[in-house]
C-alpha cells in the first residue's frame, strides 16, 4: 500500500546525480522497512520538498530503486557512519506547488507554533494504545518520553 514518511537531513542531502536522477540516503531513523518494502513492490514514489521559511514546495514523481552499492553508501557517509541504503529516484515529473497551503497554515510563522505541552506526548499516546490492546497496559509511556531525547541523539546517524 501507499505510505508517506518524512525524510530529512542537512541541506543538500538529496543529491542530483544527473538531469533525471536523484540520490537520497536512507539514514537510521528514516529507515522505514515498510517504505522500502513498498518500493520493492511498486517503485512509484512522490517526493515533496519543504524548506523552512520558503512557501513554495517542489514536487517530484518518479520511480525508485534501493541500492546498497558501497560506492553510493560511502558517498553519503556522515561522521564515519554510512546510510543503510540509498534510494535512486528516476525523475518522471518535477514541478513547483504554489505557497497558498503553506501560507494559510502559517507553517513557518513562529507565533503560530503550538507549545509541545498542548498535545499529548508520544509516550502518552503509545501507553494509551497499549492499554486498549491488552489488559493492564504494560507500556511505560513516561519512560519512553524521558529516554527519547537521548535515544534520538545516540541514533541520529
PDB file of C-alpha atoms in Angstrom:
ATOM      1  CA  UNK A   1       0.000   0.000   0.000  1.00  0.00           C
ATOM      2  CA  UNK A   2       0.879   3.640  -0.033  1.00  0.00           C
ATOM      3  CA  UNK A   3       2.730   5.332   2.737  1.00  0.00           C
ATOM      4  CA  UNK A   4       4.172   8.730   3.424  1.00  0.00           C
ATOM      5  CA  UNK A   5       7.225   9.051   5.575  1.00  0.00           C
ATOM      6  CA  UNK A   6       9.314  12.117   6.300  1.00  0.00           C
ATOM      7  CA  UNK A   7      12.937  12.193   5.305  1.00  0.00           C
ATOM      8  CA  UNK A   8      15.336  14.860   6.371  1.00  0.00           C
ATOM      9  CA  UNK A   9      18.953  15.758   6.856  1.00  0.00           C
ATOM     10  CA  UNK A  10      21.256  18.730   6.467  1.00  0.00           C
ATOM     11  CA  UNK A  11      20.666  20.984   3.468  1.00  0.00           C
ATOM     12  CA  UNK A  12      21.716  19.292   0.258  1.00  0.00           C
ATOM     13  CA  UNK A  13      21.191  15.728   1.474  1.00  0.00           C
ATOM     14  CA  UNK A  14      19.348  14.846  -1.729  1.00  0.00           C
ATOM     15  CA  UNK A  15      21.953  14.758  -4.448  1.00  0.00           C
ATOM     16  CA  UNK A  16      21.268  15.424  -8.121  1.00  0.00           C
ATOM     17  CA  UNK A  17      23.169  12.663  -9.929  1.00  0.00           C
ATOM     18  CA  UNK A  18      22.134  13.804 -13.404  1.00  0.00           C
ATOM     19  CA  UNK A  19      19.270  15.608 -15.165  1.00  0.00           C
ATOM     20  CA  UNK A  20      16.807  12.801 -14.323  1.00  0.00           C
ATOM     21  CA  UNK A  21      18.234  11.074 -11.240  1.00  0.00           C
ATOM     22  CA  UNK A  22      18.134  11.938  -7.539  1.00  0.00           C
ATOM     23  CA  UNK A  23      20.028  10.108  -4.807  1.00  0.00           C
ATOM     24  CA  UNK A  24      18.556  10.010  -1.315  1.00  0.00           C
ATOM     25  CA  UNK A  25      20.353   8.348   1.615  1.00  0.00           C
ATOM     26  CA  UNK A  26      18.144   6.266   3.869  1.00  0.00           C
ATOM     27  CA  UNK A  27      19.543   7.141   7.267  1.00  0.00           C
ATOM     28  CA  UNK A  28      18.957   5.433  10.558  1.00  0.00           C
ATOM     29  CA  UNK A  29      15.715   6.831  11.932  1.00  0.00           C
ATOM     30  CA  UNK A  30      14.428   7.423   8.415  1.00  0.00           C
ATOM     31  CA  UNK A  31      14.931   3.760   7.671  1.00  0.00           C
ATOM     32  CA  UNK A  32      11.339   2.522   7.492  1.00  0.00           C
ATOM     33  CA  UNK A  33      11.260  -1.047   6.304  1.00  0.00           C
ATOM     34  CA  UNK A  34       7.620  -0.672   5.217  1.00  0.00           C
ATOM     35  CA  UNK A  35       8.594   2.152   2.850  1.00  0.00           C
ATOM     36  CA  UNK A  36      11.444   0.094   1.424  1.00  0.00           C
ATOM     37  CA  UNK A  37       9.175  -2.953   1.079  1.00  0.00           C
ATOM     38  CA  UNK A  38       6.645  -0.791  -0.776  1.00  0.00           C
ATOM     39  CA  UNK A  39       9.316   0.377  -3.221  1.00  0.00           C
ATOM     40  CA  UNK A  40      10.189  -3.246  -3.965  1.00  0.00           C
ATOM     41  CA  UNK A  41       6.513  -3.999  -4.671  1.00  0.00           C
ATOM     42  CA  UNK A  42       5.756  -0.754  -6.526  1.00  0.00           C
ATOM     43  CA  UNK A  43       8.658   1.553  -7.388  1.00  0.00           C
ATOM     44  CA  UNK A  44       6.491   4.651  -7.949  1.00  0.00           C
ATOM     45  CA  UNK A  45       7.393   7.396  -5.468  1.00  0.00           C
ATOM     46  CA  UNK A  46       6.476  11.003  -4.844  1.00  0.00           C
ATOM     47  CA  UNK A  47       8.722  13.453  -3.033  1.00  0.00           C
ATOM     48  CA  UNK A  48       7.650  16.765  -1.535  1.00  0.00           C
ATOM     49  CA  UNK A  49      10.472  19.142  -0.668  1.00  0.00           C
ATOM     50  CA  UNK A  50       9.792  21.626   2.139  1.00  0.00           C
ATOM     51  CA  UNK A  51      12.385  24.235   3.033  1.00  0.00           C
ATOM     52  CA  UNK A  52      11.860  26.159   6.282  1.00  0.00           C
ATOM     53  CA  UNK A  53      10.854  29.733   5.556  1.00  0.00           C
ATOM     54  CA  UNK A  54      10.043  29.072   1.892  1.00  0.00           C
ATOM     55  CA  UNK A  55       6.384  28.808   0.913  1.00  0.00           C
ATOM     56  CA  UNK A  56       6.678  27.063  -2.421  1.00  0.00           C
ATOM     57  CA  UNK A  57       7.282  23.334  -2.461  1.00  0.00           C
ATOM     58  CA  UNK A  58       8.948  21.199  -5.085  1.00  0.00           C
ATOM     59  CA  UNK A  59       7.098  18.036  -6.052  1.00  0.00           C
ATOM     60  CA  UNK A  60       8.901  15.195  -7.774  1.00  0.00           C
ATOM     61  CA  UNK A  61       7.316  11.993  -9.075  1.00  0.00           C
ATOM     62  CA  UNK A  62       9.317   9.073 -10.338  1.00  0.00           C
ATOM     63  CA  UNK A  63      10.435   5.511  -9.800  1.00  0.00           C
ATOM     64  CA  UNK A  64      12.840   4.431  -7.096  1.00  0.00           C
ATOM     65  CA  UNK A  65      15.291   1.611  -6.694  1.00  0.00           C
ATOM     66  CA  UNK A  66      17.089   0.679  -3.489  1.00  0.00           C
ATOM     67  CA  UNK A  67      20.869   0.472  -3.698  1.00  0.00           C
ATOM     68  CA  UNK A  68      23.395  -0.821  -1.204  1.00  0.00           C
ATOM     69  CA  UNK A  69      26.313  -0.310  -3.584  1.00  0.00           C
ATOM     70  CA  UNK A  70      29.355   0.511  -1.424  1.00  0.00           C
ATOM     71  CA  UNK A  71      30.331   3.490  -3.612  1.00  0.00           C
ATOM     72  CA  UNK A  72      26.883   5.067  -3.122  1.00  0.00           C
ATOM     73  CA  UNK A  73      26.811   4.358   0.615  1.00  0.00           C
ATOM     74  CA  UNK A  74      30.267   5.924   1.071  1.00  0.00           C
ATOM     75  CA  UNK A  75      29.180   8.956  -0.947  1.00  0.00           C
ATOM     76  CA  UNK A  76      26.704   9.742   1.860  1.00  0.00           C
ATOM     77  CA  UNK A  77      28.896   8.924   4.874  1.00  0.00           C
ATOM     78  CA  UNK A  78      28.372  11.227   7.850  1.00  0.00           C
ATOM     79  CA  UNK A  79      30.926  11.225  10.674  1.00  0.00           C
ATOM     80  CA  UNK A  80      32.061   7.794   9.541  1.00  0.00           C
ATOM     81  CA  UNK A  81      28.552   6.323   9.511  1.00  0.00           C
ATOM     82  CA  UNK A  82      27.013   5.044   6.314  1.00  0.00           C
ATOM     83  CA  UNK A  83      23.323   5.098   5.450  1.00  0.00           C
ATOM     84  CA  UNK A  84      21.680   1.681   5.362  1.00  0.00           C
ATOM     85  CA  UNK A  85      20.793   2.173   1.693  1.00  0.00           C
ATOM     86  CA  UNK A  86      20.436   4.855  -0.962  1.00  0.00           C
ATOM     87  CA  UNK A  87      17.268   5.465  -2.929  1.00  0.00           C
ATOM     88  CA  UNK A  88      17.958   6.080  -6.604  1.00  0.00           C
ATOM     89  CA  UNK A  89      14.985   8.025  -7.951  1.00  0.00           C
ATOM     90  CA  UNK A  90      14.454   8.285 -11.690  1.00  0.00           C
ATOM     91  CA  UNK A  91      12.527  11.552 -12.087  1.00  0.00           C
ATOM     92  CA  UNK A  92       9.471  11.474 -14.344  1.00  0.00           C
ATOM     93  CA  UNK A  93       7.901  14.827 -13.409  1.00  0.00           C
ATOM     94  CA  UNK A  94       9.027  17.754 -11.287  1.00  0.00           C
ATOM     95  CA  UNK A  95       7.120  20.949 -10.624  1.00  0.00           C
ATOM     96  CA  UNK A  96       6.612  23.694  -8.085  1.00  0.00           C
ATOM     97  CA  UNK A  97       3.472  23.835  -5.983  1.00  0.00           C
ATOM     98  CA  UNK A  98       2.266  27.300  -5.059  1.00  0.00           C
ATOM     99  CA  UNK A  99       2.576  28.515  -1.487  1.00  0.00           C
ATOM    100  CA  UNK A 100      -1.119  29.038  -0.652  1.00  0.00           C
ATOM    101  CA  UNK A 101      -1.495  25.985   1.627  1.00  0.00           C
ATOM    102  CA  UNK A 102       1.722  26.787   3.494  1.00  0.00           C
ATOM    103  CA  UNK A 103       0.666  30.430   3.874  1.00  0.00           C
ATOM    104  CA  UNK A 104      -2.839  29.517   5.091  1.00  0.00           C
ATOM    105  CA  UNK A 105      -1.375  27.083   7.626  1.00  0.00           C
ATOM    106  CA  UNK A 106       1.182  29.630   8.834  1.00  0.00           C
ATOM    107  CA  UNK A 107       3.644  26.754   8.772  1.00  0.00           C
ATOM    108  CA  UNK A 108       6.765  28.901   9.119  1.00  0.00           C
ATOM    109  CA  UNK A 109       5.309  31.567  11.441  1.00  0.00           C
ATOM    110  CA  UNK A 110       6.795  31.115  14.947  1.00  0.00           C
ATOM    111  CA  UNK A 111       3.771  32.711  16.614  1.00  0.00           C
ATOM    112  CA  UNK A 112       1.521  30.014  15.117  1.00  0.00           C
ATOM    113  CA  UNK A 113       3.501  27.153  16.625  1.00  0.00           C
ATOM    114  CA  UNK A 114       1.918  25.172  19.402  1.00  0.00           C
ATOM    115  CA  UNK A 115       3.825  24.517  22.581  1.00  0.00           C
ATOM    116  CA  UNK A 116       4.687  20.800  22.844  1.00  0.00           C
ATOM    117  CA  UNK A 117       2.600  20.637  26.029  1.00  0.00           C
ATOM    118  CA  UNK A 118      -0.569  21.455  24.026  1.00  0.00           C
ATOM    119  CA  UNK A 119      -0.745  17.873  22.767  1.00  0.00           C
ATOM    120  CA  UNK A 120      -0.240  14.508  24.446  1.00  0.00           C
ATOM    121  CA  UNK A 121       3.310  13.175  24.282  1.00  0.00           C
ATOM    122  CA  UNK A 122       4.266  10.242  22.089  1.00  0.00           C
ATOM    123  CA  UNK A 123       4.761   8.111  25.203  1.00  0.00           C
ATOM    124  CA  UNK A 124       1.275   9.015  26.468  1.00  0.00           C
ATOM    125  CA  UNK A 125      -0.309   8.068  23.151  1.00  0.00           C
ATOM    126  CA  UNK A 126       1.597   4.769  22.954  1.00  0.00           C
ATOM    127  CA  UNK A 127       0.679   3.913  26.558  1.00  0.00           C
ATOM    128  CA  UNK A 128      -2.996   4.653  25.839  1.00  0.00           C
ATOM    129  CA  UNK A 129      -2.885   2.450  22.737  1.00  0.00           C
ATOM    130  CA  UNK A 130      -1.210  -0.363  24.687  1.00  0.00           C
ATOM    131  CA  UNK A 131      -3.897  -0.157  27.390  1.00  0.00           C
ATOM    132  CA  UNK A 132      -6.545  -0.542  24.717  1.00  0.00           C
ATOM    133  CA  UNK A 133      -4.863  -3.634  23.283  1.00  0.00           C
ATOM    134  CA  UNK A 134      -4.077  -5.593  26.421  1.00  0.00           C
ATOM    135  CA  UNK A 135      -5.424  -5.783  29.923  1.00  0.00           C
ATOM    136  CA  UNK A 136      -3.426  -3.595  32.282  1.00  0.00           C
ATOM    137  CA  UNK A 137      -1.367  -1.875  29.606  1.00  0.00           C
ATOM    138  CA  UNK A 138       2.244  -2.513  30.432  1.00  0.00           C
ATOM    139  CA  UNK A 139       3.847   0.198  28.281  1.00  0.00           C
ATOM    140  CA  UNK A 140       5.958   2.742  30.177  1.00  0.00           C
ATOM    141  CA  UNK A 141       4.976   5.969  28.411  1.00  0.00           C
ATOM    142  CA  UNK A 142       6.784   8.224  30.891  1.00  0.00           C
ATOM    143  CA  UNK A 143       9.971   6.208  30.455  1.00  0.00           C
ATOM    144  CA  UNK A 144       9.608   6.359  26.703  1.00  0.00           C
ATOM    145  CA  UNK A 145       9.296  10.166  26.799  1.00  0.00           C
ATOM    146  CA  UNK A 146      12.131  10.531  29.310  1.00  0.00           C
ATOM    147  CA  UNK A 147      14.532   8.408  27.242  1.00  0.00           C
ATOM    148  CA  UNK A 148      13.520   9.728  23.816  1.00  0.00           C
ATOM    149  CA  UNK A 149      15.926  12.711  23.542  1.00  0.00           C
ATOM    150  CA  UNK A 150      18.923  10.543  24.425  1.00  0.00           C
ATOM    151  CA  UNK A 151      17.770   7.767  22.104  1.00  0.00           C
ATOM    152  CA  UNK A 152      17.419  10.222  19.225  1.00  0.00           C
ATOM    153  CA  UNK A 153      20.829  11.805  19.897  1.00  0.00           C
ATOM    154  CA  UNK A 154      22.512   8.382  20.034  1.00  0.00           C
ATOM    155  CA  UNK A 155      20.869   7.103  16.848  1.00  0.00           C
ATOM    156  CA  UNK A 156      20.591  10.234  14.679  1.00  0.00           C
ATOM    157  CA  UNK A 157      23.132   8.869  12.183  1.00  0.00           C
TER     158      UNK A 157
END
